[in-house]
Amino acid sequence: SIDSKKNIPSNAPDKTVAAKPSRPEPKNKLVLEYIIYASPKLLYEFITEPSGLSEWFADDVNIIGNMYTFVWDGAKQQAEALNITEGKSIRLRWTDRPADYFFEFRIDKNELTHELSLVITDFAETPEEKNSLEVLWQGQVQRLMKVIGSKA
């Protein structure tokens, strides 16, 4: 028999090939989502601006061009901004981590409930590190909620 829509025999092998990503994502991807009670504009400032980031994410933050320098207890770590979507998200890559590792802060709004979520994507180098990374992010986001005045 012939498939009338495709004009090919129905017993012909399926030649559909799924598009493969150019490079597989690293293992141990972590995606966390937190409901945040704040305006999208305010939340965006807290995830992209040095003054906002230094209130919850690091002790101090400086930006020169697309390079972010984060300071914790006097120790500096640099990250390169890979992508910034105004009012929505920022994706950064630690300069001392593999090139395909990144971390991202993304603001999502549920169209049904109008709740605002902060979605954090990060990568751990090992399964063990993934657990401690999740605990670290939970602590950081609790600090963010406290600073913003968002109830947990």
PDB file of N, CA and C in Angstrom, residues 58-128:
ATOM      1  N   ALA A  58      27.311  37.543  46.479  1.00  0.00           N
ATOM      2  CA  ALA A  58      28.732  37.662  46.805  1.00  0.00           C
ATOM      3  C   ALA A  58      28.925  38.877  47.707  1.00  0.00           C
ATOM      4  N   ASP A  59      30.103  38.958  48.332  1.00  0.00           N
ATOM      5  CA  ASP A  59      30.390  40.107  49.192  1.00  0.00           C
ATOM      6  C   ASP A  59      30.526  41.386  48.375  1.00  0.00           C
ATOM      7  N   ASP A  60      31.120  41.260  47.185  1.00  0.00           N
ATOM      8  CA  ASP A  60      31.323  42.409  46.303  1.00  0.00           C
ATOM      9  C   ASP A  60      31.298  41.914  44.867  1.00  0.00           C
ATOM     10  N   VAL A  61      30.837  42.759  43.958  1.00  0.00           N
ATOM     11  CA  VAL A  61      30.764  42.404  42.545  1.00  0.00           C
ATOM     12  C   VAL A  61      31.183  43.617  41.722  1.00  0.00           C
ATOM     13  N   ASN A  62      32.074  43.385  40.765  1.00  0.00           N
ATOM     14  CA  ASN A  62      32.494  44.427  39.834  1.00  0.00           C
ATOM     15  C   ASN A  62      32.331  43.907  38.421  1.00  0.00           C
ATOM     16  N   ILE A  63      31.934  44.806  37.513  1.00  0.00           N
ATOM     17  CA  ILE A  63      31.762  44.426  36.120  1.00  0.00           C
ATOM     18  C   ILE A  63      32.616  45.347  35.253  1.00  0.00           C
ATOM     19  N   ILE A  64      33.428  44.727  34.396  1.00  0.00           N
ATOM     20  CA  ILE A  64      34.171  45.477  33.389  1.00  0.00           C
ATOM     21  C   ILE A  64      33.904  44.776  32.065  1.00  0.00           C
ATOM     22  N   GLY A  65      33.220  45.472  31.180  1.00  0.00           N
ATOM     23  CA  GLY A  65      32.825  44.859  29.909  1.00  0.00           C
ATOM     24  C   GLY A  65      31.885  43.704  30.176  1.00  0.00           C
ATOM     25  N   ASN A  66      32.252  42.517  29.691  1.00  0.00           N
ATOM     26  CA  ASN A  66      31.406  41.339  29.942  1.00  0.00           C
ATOM     27  C   ASN A  66      32.009  40.435  31.023  1.00  0.00           C
ATOM     28  N   MET A  67      32.998  40.953  31.760  1.00  0.00           N
ATOM     29  CA  MET A  67      33.631  40.173  32.834  1.00  0.00           C
ATOM     30  C   MET A  67      33.104  40.619  34.198  1.00  0.00           C
ATOM     31  N   TYR A  68      32.587  39.652  34.938  1.00  0.00           N
ATOM     32  CA  TYR A  68      32.090  39.881  36.291  1.00  0.00           C
ATOM     33  C   TYR A  68      33.142  39.350  37.257  1.00  0.00           C
ATOM     34  N   THR A  69      33.515  40.163  38.241  1.00  0.00           N
ATOM     35  CA  THR A  69      34.428  39.711  39.288  1.00  0.00           C
ATOM     36  C   THR A  69      33.639  39.636  40.583  1.00  0.00           C
ATOM     37  N   PHE A  70      33.557  38.442  41.145  1.00  0.00           N
ATOM     38  CA  PHE A  70      32.841  38.202  42.394  1.00  0.00           C
ATOM     39  C   PHE A  70      33.867  38.032  43.505  1.00  0.00           C
ATOM     40  N   VAL A  71      33.582  38.604  44.668  1.00  0.00           N
ATOM     41  CA  VAL A  71      34.495  38.514  45.803  1.00  0.00           C
ATOM     42  C   VAL A  71      33.760  37.889  46.980  1.00  0.00           C
ATOM     43  N   TRP A  72      34.363  36.829  47.536  1.00  0.00           N
ATOM     44  CA  TRP A  72      33.865  36.169  48.745  1.00  0.00           C
ATOM     45  C   TRP A  72      35.016  36.100  49.733  1.00  0.00           C
ATOM     46  N   ASP A  73      34.846  36.670  50.917  1.00  0.00           N
ATOM     47  CA  ASP A  73      35.890  36.628  51.955  1.00  0.00           C
ATOM     48  C   ASP A  73      37.265  36.992  51.393  1.00  0.00           C
ATOM     49  N   GLY A  74      37.305  37.992  50.521  1.00  0.00           N
ATOM     50  CA  GLY A  74      38.562  38.459  49.959  1.00  0.00           C
ATOM     51  C   GLY A  74      39.052  37.688  48.746  1.00  0.00           C
ATOM     52  N   ALA A  75      38.498  36.502  48.481  1.00  0.00           N
ATOM     53  CA  ALA A  75      38.896  35.701  47.319  1.00  0.00           C
ATOM     54  C   ALA A  75      38.067  36.114  46.103  1.00  0.00           C
ATOM     55  N   LYS A  76      38.755  36.309  44.972  1.00  0.00           N
ATOM     56  CA  LYS A  76      38.078  36.735  43.748  1.00  0.00           C
ATOM     57  C   LYS A  76      37.872  35.563  42.798  1.00  0.00           C
ATOM     58  N   GLN A  77      36.746  35.596  42.110  1.00  0.00           N
ATOM     59  CA  GLN A  77      36.474  34.626  41.056  1.00  0.00           C
ATOM     60  C   GLN A  77      35.827  35.371  39.907  1.00  0.00           C
ATOM     61  N   GLN A  78      36.284  35.089  38.676  1.00  0.00           N
ATOM     62  CA  GLN A  78      35.757  35.795  37.522  1.00  0.00           C
ATOM     63  C   GLN A  78      34.827  34.911  36.698  1.00  0.00           C
ATOM     64  N   ALA A  79      33.835  35.578  36.138  1.00  0.00           N
ATOM     65  CA  ALA A  79      32.895  34.903  35.242  1.00  0.00           C
ATOM     66  C   ALA A  79      32.670  35.802  34.035  1.00  0.00           C
ATOM     67  N   GLU A  80      32.529  35.157  32.891  1.00  0.00           N
ATOM     68  CA  GLU A  80      32.257  35.878  31.656  1.00  0.00           C
ATOM     69  C   GLU A  80      30.765  35.812  31.369  1.00  0.00           C
ATOM     70  N   ALA A  81      30.162  36.971  31.058  1.00  0.00           N
ATOM     71  CA  ALA A  81      28.754  36.985  30.669  1.00  0.00           C
ATOM     72  C   ALA A  81      28.656  36.441  29.250  1.00  0.00           C
ATOM     73  N   LEU A  82      27.936  35.336  29.100  1.00  0.00           N
ATOM     74  CA  LEU A  82      27.770  34.709  27.794  1.00  0.00           C
ATOM     75  C   LEU A  82      26.544  35.241  27.075  1.00  0.00           C
ATOM     76  N   ASN A  83      25.500  35.521  27.847  1.00  0.00           N
ATOM     77  CA  ASN A  83      24.249  35.987  27.256  1.00  0.00           C
ATOM     78  C   ASN A  83      23.438  36.732  28.307  1.00  0.00           C
ATOM     79  N   ILE A  84      22.934  37.883  27.933  1.00  0.00           N
ATOM     80  CA  ILE A  84      22.042  38.642  28.808  1.00  0.00           C
ATOM     81  C   ILE A  84      20.804  38.995  28.000  1.00  0.00           C
ATOM     82  N   THR A  85      19.644  38.606  28.501  1.00  0.00           N
ATOM     83  CA  THR A  85      18.376  38.958  27.872  1.00  0.00           C
ATOM     84  C   THR A  85      17.708  39.969  28.793  1.00  0.00           C
ATOM     85  N   GLU A  86      17.598  41.194  28.325  1.00  0.00           N
ATOM     86  CA  GLU A  86      17.092  42.302  29.128  1.00  0.00           C
ATOM     87  C   GLU A  86      15.773  41.941  29.817  1.00  0.00           C
ATOM     88  N   GLY A  87      15.765  42.117  31.129  1.00  0.00           N
ATOM     89  CA  GLY A  87      14.562  41.871  31.910  1.00  0.00           C
ATOM     90  C   GLY A  87      14.235  40.409  32.145  1.00  0.00           C
ATOM     91  N   LYS A  88      15.065  39.497  31.639  1.00  0.00           N
ATOM     92  CA  LYS A  88      14.707  38.073  31.675  1.00  0.00           C
ATOM     93  C   LYS A  88      15.783  37.158  32.253  1.00  0.00           C
ATOM     94  N   SER A  89      17.037  37.262  31.763  1.00  0.00           N
ATOM     95  CA  SER A  89      18.018  36.272  32.194  1.00  0.00           C
ATOM     96  C   SER A  89      19.453  36.743  31.981  1.00  0.00           C
ATOM     97  N   ILE A  90      20.345  36.044  32.663  1.00  0.00           N
ATOM     98  CA  ILE A  90      21.783  36.230  32.472  1.00  0.00           C
ATOM     99  C   ILE A  90      22.442  34.864  32.574  1.00  0.00           C
ATOM    100  N   ARG A  91      23.348  34.599  31.636  1.00  0.00           N
ATOM    101  CA  ARG A  91      24.106  33.339  31.628  1.00  0.00           C
ATOM    102  C   ARG A  91      25.590  33.708  31.730  1.00  0.00           C
ATOM    103  N   LEU A  92      26.249  33.093  32.703  1.00  0.00           N
ATOM    104  CA  LEU A  92      27.661  33.368  32.959  1.00  0.00           C
ATOM    105  C   LEU A  92      28.459  32.075  32.952  1.00  0.00           C
ATOM    106  N   ARG A  93      29.774  32.192  32.710  1.00  0.00           N
ATOM    107  CA  ARG A  93      30.667  31.040  32.756  1.00  0.00           C
ATOM    108  C   ARG A  93      31.866  31.402  33.610  1.00  0.00           C
ATOM    109  N   TRP A  94      32.115  30.597  34.641  1.00  0.00           N
ATOM    110  CA  TRP A  94      33.309  30.801  35.446  1.00  0.00           C
ATOM    111  C   TRP A  94      34.521  30.608  34.549  1.00  0.00           C
ATOM    112  N   THR A  95      35.486  31.514  34.611  1.00  0.00           N
ATOM    113  CA  THR A  95      36.655  31.428  33.729  1.00  0.00           C
ATOM    114  C   THR A  95      37.560  30.250  34.062  1.00  0.00           C
ATOM    115  N   ASP A  96      37.436  29.683  35.273  1.00  0.00           N
ATOM    116  CA  ASP A  96      38.277  28.542  35.653  1.00  0.00           C
ATOM    117  C   ASP A  96      37.567  27.201  35.521  1.00  0.00           C
ATOM    118  N   ARG A  97      36.417  27.181  34.879  1.00  0.00           N
ATOM    119  CA  ARG A  97      35.666  25.937  34.679  1.00  0.00           C
ATOM    120  C   ARG A  97      35.689  25.567  33.198  1.00  0.00           C
ATOM    121  N   PRO A  98      35.332  24.320  32.872  1.00  0.00           N
ATOM    122  CA  PRO A  98      35.292  23.913  31.460  1.00  0.00           C
ATOM    123  C   PRO A  98      34.381  24.838  30.647  1.00  0.00           C
ATOM    124  N   ALA A  99      34.708  24.992  29.378  1.00  0.00           N
ATOM    125  CA  ALA A  99      34.002  25.941  28.506  1.00  0.00           C
ATOM    126  C   ALA A  99      32.508  25.657  28.374  1.00  0.00           C
ATOM    127  N   ASP A 100      32.087  24.396  28.522  1.00  0.00           N
ATOM    128  CA  ASP A 100      30.669  24.083  28.344  1.00  0.00           C
ATOM    129  C   ASP A 100      29.873  24.154  29.652  1.00  0.00           C
ATOM    130  N   TYR A 101      30.513  24.535  30.741  1.00  0.00           N
ATOM    131  CA  TYR A 101      29.807  24.735  32.010  1.00  0.00           C
ATOM    132  C   TYR A 101      29.388  26.196  32.100  1.00  0.00           C
ATOM    133  N   PHE A 102      28.181  26.429  32.574  1.00  0.00           N
ATOM    134  CA  PHE A 102      27.710  27.798  32.776  1.00  0.00           C
ATOM    135  C   PHE A 102      26.784  27.807  33.969  1.00  0.00           C
ATOM    136  N   PHE A 103      26.453  29.007  34.428  1.00  0.00           N
ATOM    137  CA  PHE A 103      25.351  29.120  35.372  1.00  0.00           C
ATOM    138  C   PHE A 103      24.464  30.241  34.887  1.00  0.00           C
ATOM    139  N   GLU A 104      23.181  30.093  35.145  1.00  0.00           N
ATOM    140  CA  GLU A 104      22.203  31.019  34.586  1.00  0.00           C
ATOM    141  C   GLU A 104      21.145  31.348  35.618  1.00  0.00           C
ATOM    142  N   PHE A 105      20.766  32.614  35.634  1.00  0.00           N
ATOM    143  CA  PHE A 105      19.611  33.076  36.399  1.00  0.00           C
ATOM    144  C   PHE A 105      18.569  33.483  35.369  1.00  0.00           C
ATOM    145  N   ARG A 106      17.370  32.888  35.451  1.00  0.00           N
ATOM    146  CA  ARG A 106      16.298  33.206  34.503  1.00  0.00           C
ATOM    147  C   ARG A 106      15.016  33.513  35.273  1.00  0.00           C
ATOM    148  N   ILE A 107      14.335  34.548  34.858  1.00  0.00           N
ATOM    149  CA  ILE A 107      13.063  34.926  35.471  1.00  0.00           C
ATOM    150  C   ILE A 107      11.940  34.382  34.595  1.00  0.00           C
ATOM    151  N   ASP A 108      11.072  33.579  35.191  1.00  0.00           N
ATOM    152  CA  ASP A 108       9.898  33.052  34.495  1.00  0.00           C
ATOM    153  C   ASP A 108       8.648  33.540  35.202  1.00  0.00           C
ATOM    154  N   LYS A 109       7.632  33.848  34.413  1.00  0.00           N
ATOM    155  CA  LYS A 109       6.352  34.248  34.997  1.00  0.00           C
ATOM    156  C   LYS A 109       5.290  33.259  34.541  1.00  0.00           C
ATOM    157  N   ASN A 110       4.597  32.658  35.505  1.00  0.00           N
ATOM    158  CA  ASN A 110       3.516  31.738  35.197  1.00  0.00           C
ATOM    159  C   ASN A 110       2.325  32.564  34.717  1.00  0.00           C
ATOM    160  N   GLU A 111       1.928  32.354  33.477  1.00  0.00           N
ATOM    161  CA  GLU A 111       0.847  33.163  32.895  1.00  0.00           C
ATOM    162  C   GLU A 111      -0.498  32.902  33.569  1.00  0.00           C
ATOM    163  N   LEU A 112      -0.665  31.724  34.155  1.00  0.00           N
ATOM    164  CA  LEU A 112      -1.920  31.384  34.805  1.00  0.00           C
ATOM    165  C   LEU A 112      -2.011  31.985  36.206  1.00  0.00           C
ATOM    166  N   THR A 113      -0.959  31.788  37.000  1.00  0.00           N
ATOM    167  CA  THR A 113      -0.991  32.237  38.397  1.00  0.00           C
ATOM    168  C   THR A 113      -0.322  33.596  38.594  1.00  0.00           C
ATOM    169  N   HIS A 114       0.422  34.040  37.578  1.00  0.00           N
ATOM    170  CA  HIS A 114       1.195  35.289  37.633  1.00  0.00           C
ATOM    171  C   HIS A 114       2.316  35.240  38.668  1.00  0.00           C
ATOM    172  N   GLU A 115       2.669  34.033  39.138  1.00  0.00           N
ATOM    173  CA  GLU A 115       3.788  33.894  40.068  1.00  0.00           C
ATOM    174  C   GLU A 115       5.093  34.057  39.306  1.00  0.00           C
ATOM    175  N   LEU A 116       6.041  34.669  39.974  1.00  0.00           N
ATOM    176  CA  LEU A 116       7.361  34.883  39.405  1.00  0.00           C
ATOM    177  C   LEU A 116       8.304  33.823  39.950  1.00  0.00           C
ATOM    178  N   SER A 117       9.079  33.208  39.071  1.00  0.00           N
ATOM    179  CA  SER A 117      10.056  32.200  39.493  1.00  0.00           C
ATOM    180  C   SER A 117      11.446  32.640  39.085  1.00  0.00           C
ATOM    181  N   LEU A 118      12.398  32.335  39.953  1.00  0.00           N
ATOM    182  CA  LEU A 118      13.802  32.453  39.594  1.00  0.00           C
ATOM    183  C   LEU A 118      14.271  31.034  39.316  1.00  0.00           C
ATOM    184  N   VAL A 119      14.701  30.795  38.082  1.00  0.00           N
ATOM    185  CA  VAL A 119      15.189  29.482  37.686  1.00  0.00           C
ATOM    186  C   VAL A 119      16.713  29.584  37.597  1.00  0.00           C
ATOM    187  N   ILE A 120      17.386  28.742  38.365  1.00  0.00           N
ATOM    188  CA  ILE A 120      18.845  28.730  38.385  1.00  0.00           C
ATOM    189  C   ILE A 120      19.325  27.438  37.742  1.00  0.00           C
ATOM    190  N   THR A 121      20.210  27.573  36.771  1.00  0.00           N
ATOM    191  CA  THR A 121      20.833  26.421  36.128  1.00  0.00           C
ATOM    192  C   THR A 121      22.318  26.467  36.441  1.00  0.00           C
ATOM    193  N   ASP A 122      22.871  25.347  36.852  1.00  0.00           N
ATOM    194  CA  ASP A 122      24.295  25.272  37.175  1.00  0.00           C
ATOM    195  C   ASP A 122      24.761  23.851  36.880  1.00  0.00           C
ATOM    196  N   PHE A 123      26.057  23.640  36.874  1.00  0.00           N
ATOM    197  CA  PHE A 123      26.627  22.324  36.613  1.00  0.00           C
ATOM    198  C   PHE A 123      27.624  21.972  37.700  1.00  0.00           C
ATOM    199  N   ALA A 124      27.572  20.741  38.127  1.00  0.00           N
ATOM    200  CA  ALA A 124      28.534  20.222  39.098  1.00  0.00           C
ATOM    201  C   ALA A 124      29.514  19.320  38.361  1.00  0.00           C
ATOM    202  N   GLU A 125      30.711  19.217  38.892  1.00  0.00           N
ATOM    203  CA  GLU A 125      31.700  18.355  38.241  1.00  0.00           C
ATOM    204  C   GLU A 125      31.514  16.886  38.616  1.00  0.00           C
ATOM    205  N   THR A 126      30.890  16.629  39.773  1.00  0.00           N
ATOM    206  CA  THR A 126      30.652  15.256  40.220  1.00  0.00           C
ATOM    207  C   THR A 126      29.247  15.160  40.799  1.00  0.00           C
ATOM    208  N   PRO A 127      28.683  13.939  40.903  1.00  0.00           N
ATOM    209  CA  PRO A 127      27.372  13.783  41.537  1.00  0.00           C
ATOM    210  C   PRO A 127      27.380  14.269  42.991  1.00  0.00           C
ATOM    211  N   GLU A 128      28.487  14.061  43.689  1.00  0.00           N
ATOM    212  CA  GLU A 128      28.582  14.511  45.088  1.00  0.00           C
ATOM    213  C   GLU A 128      28.522  16.037  45.166  1.00  0.00           C
TER     214      GLU A 128
END
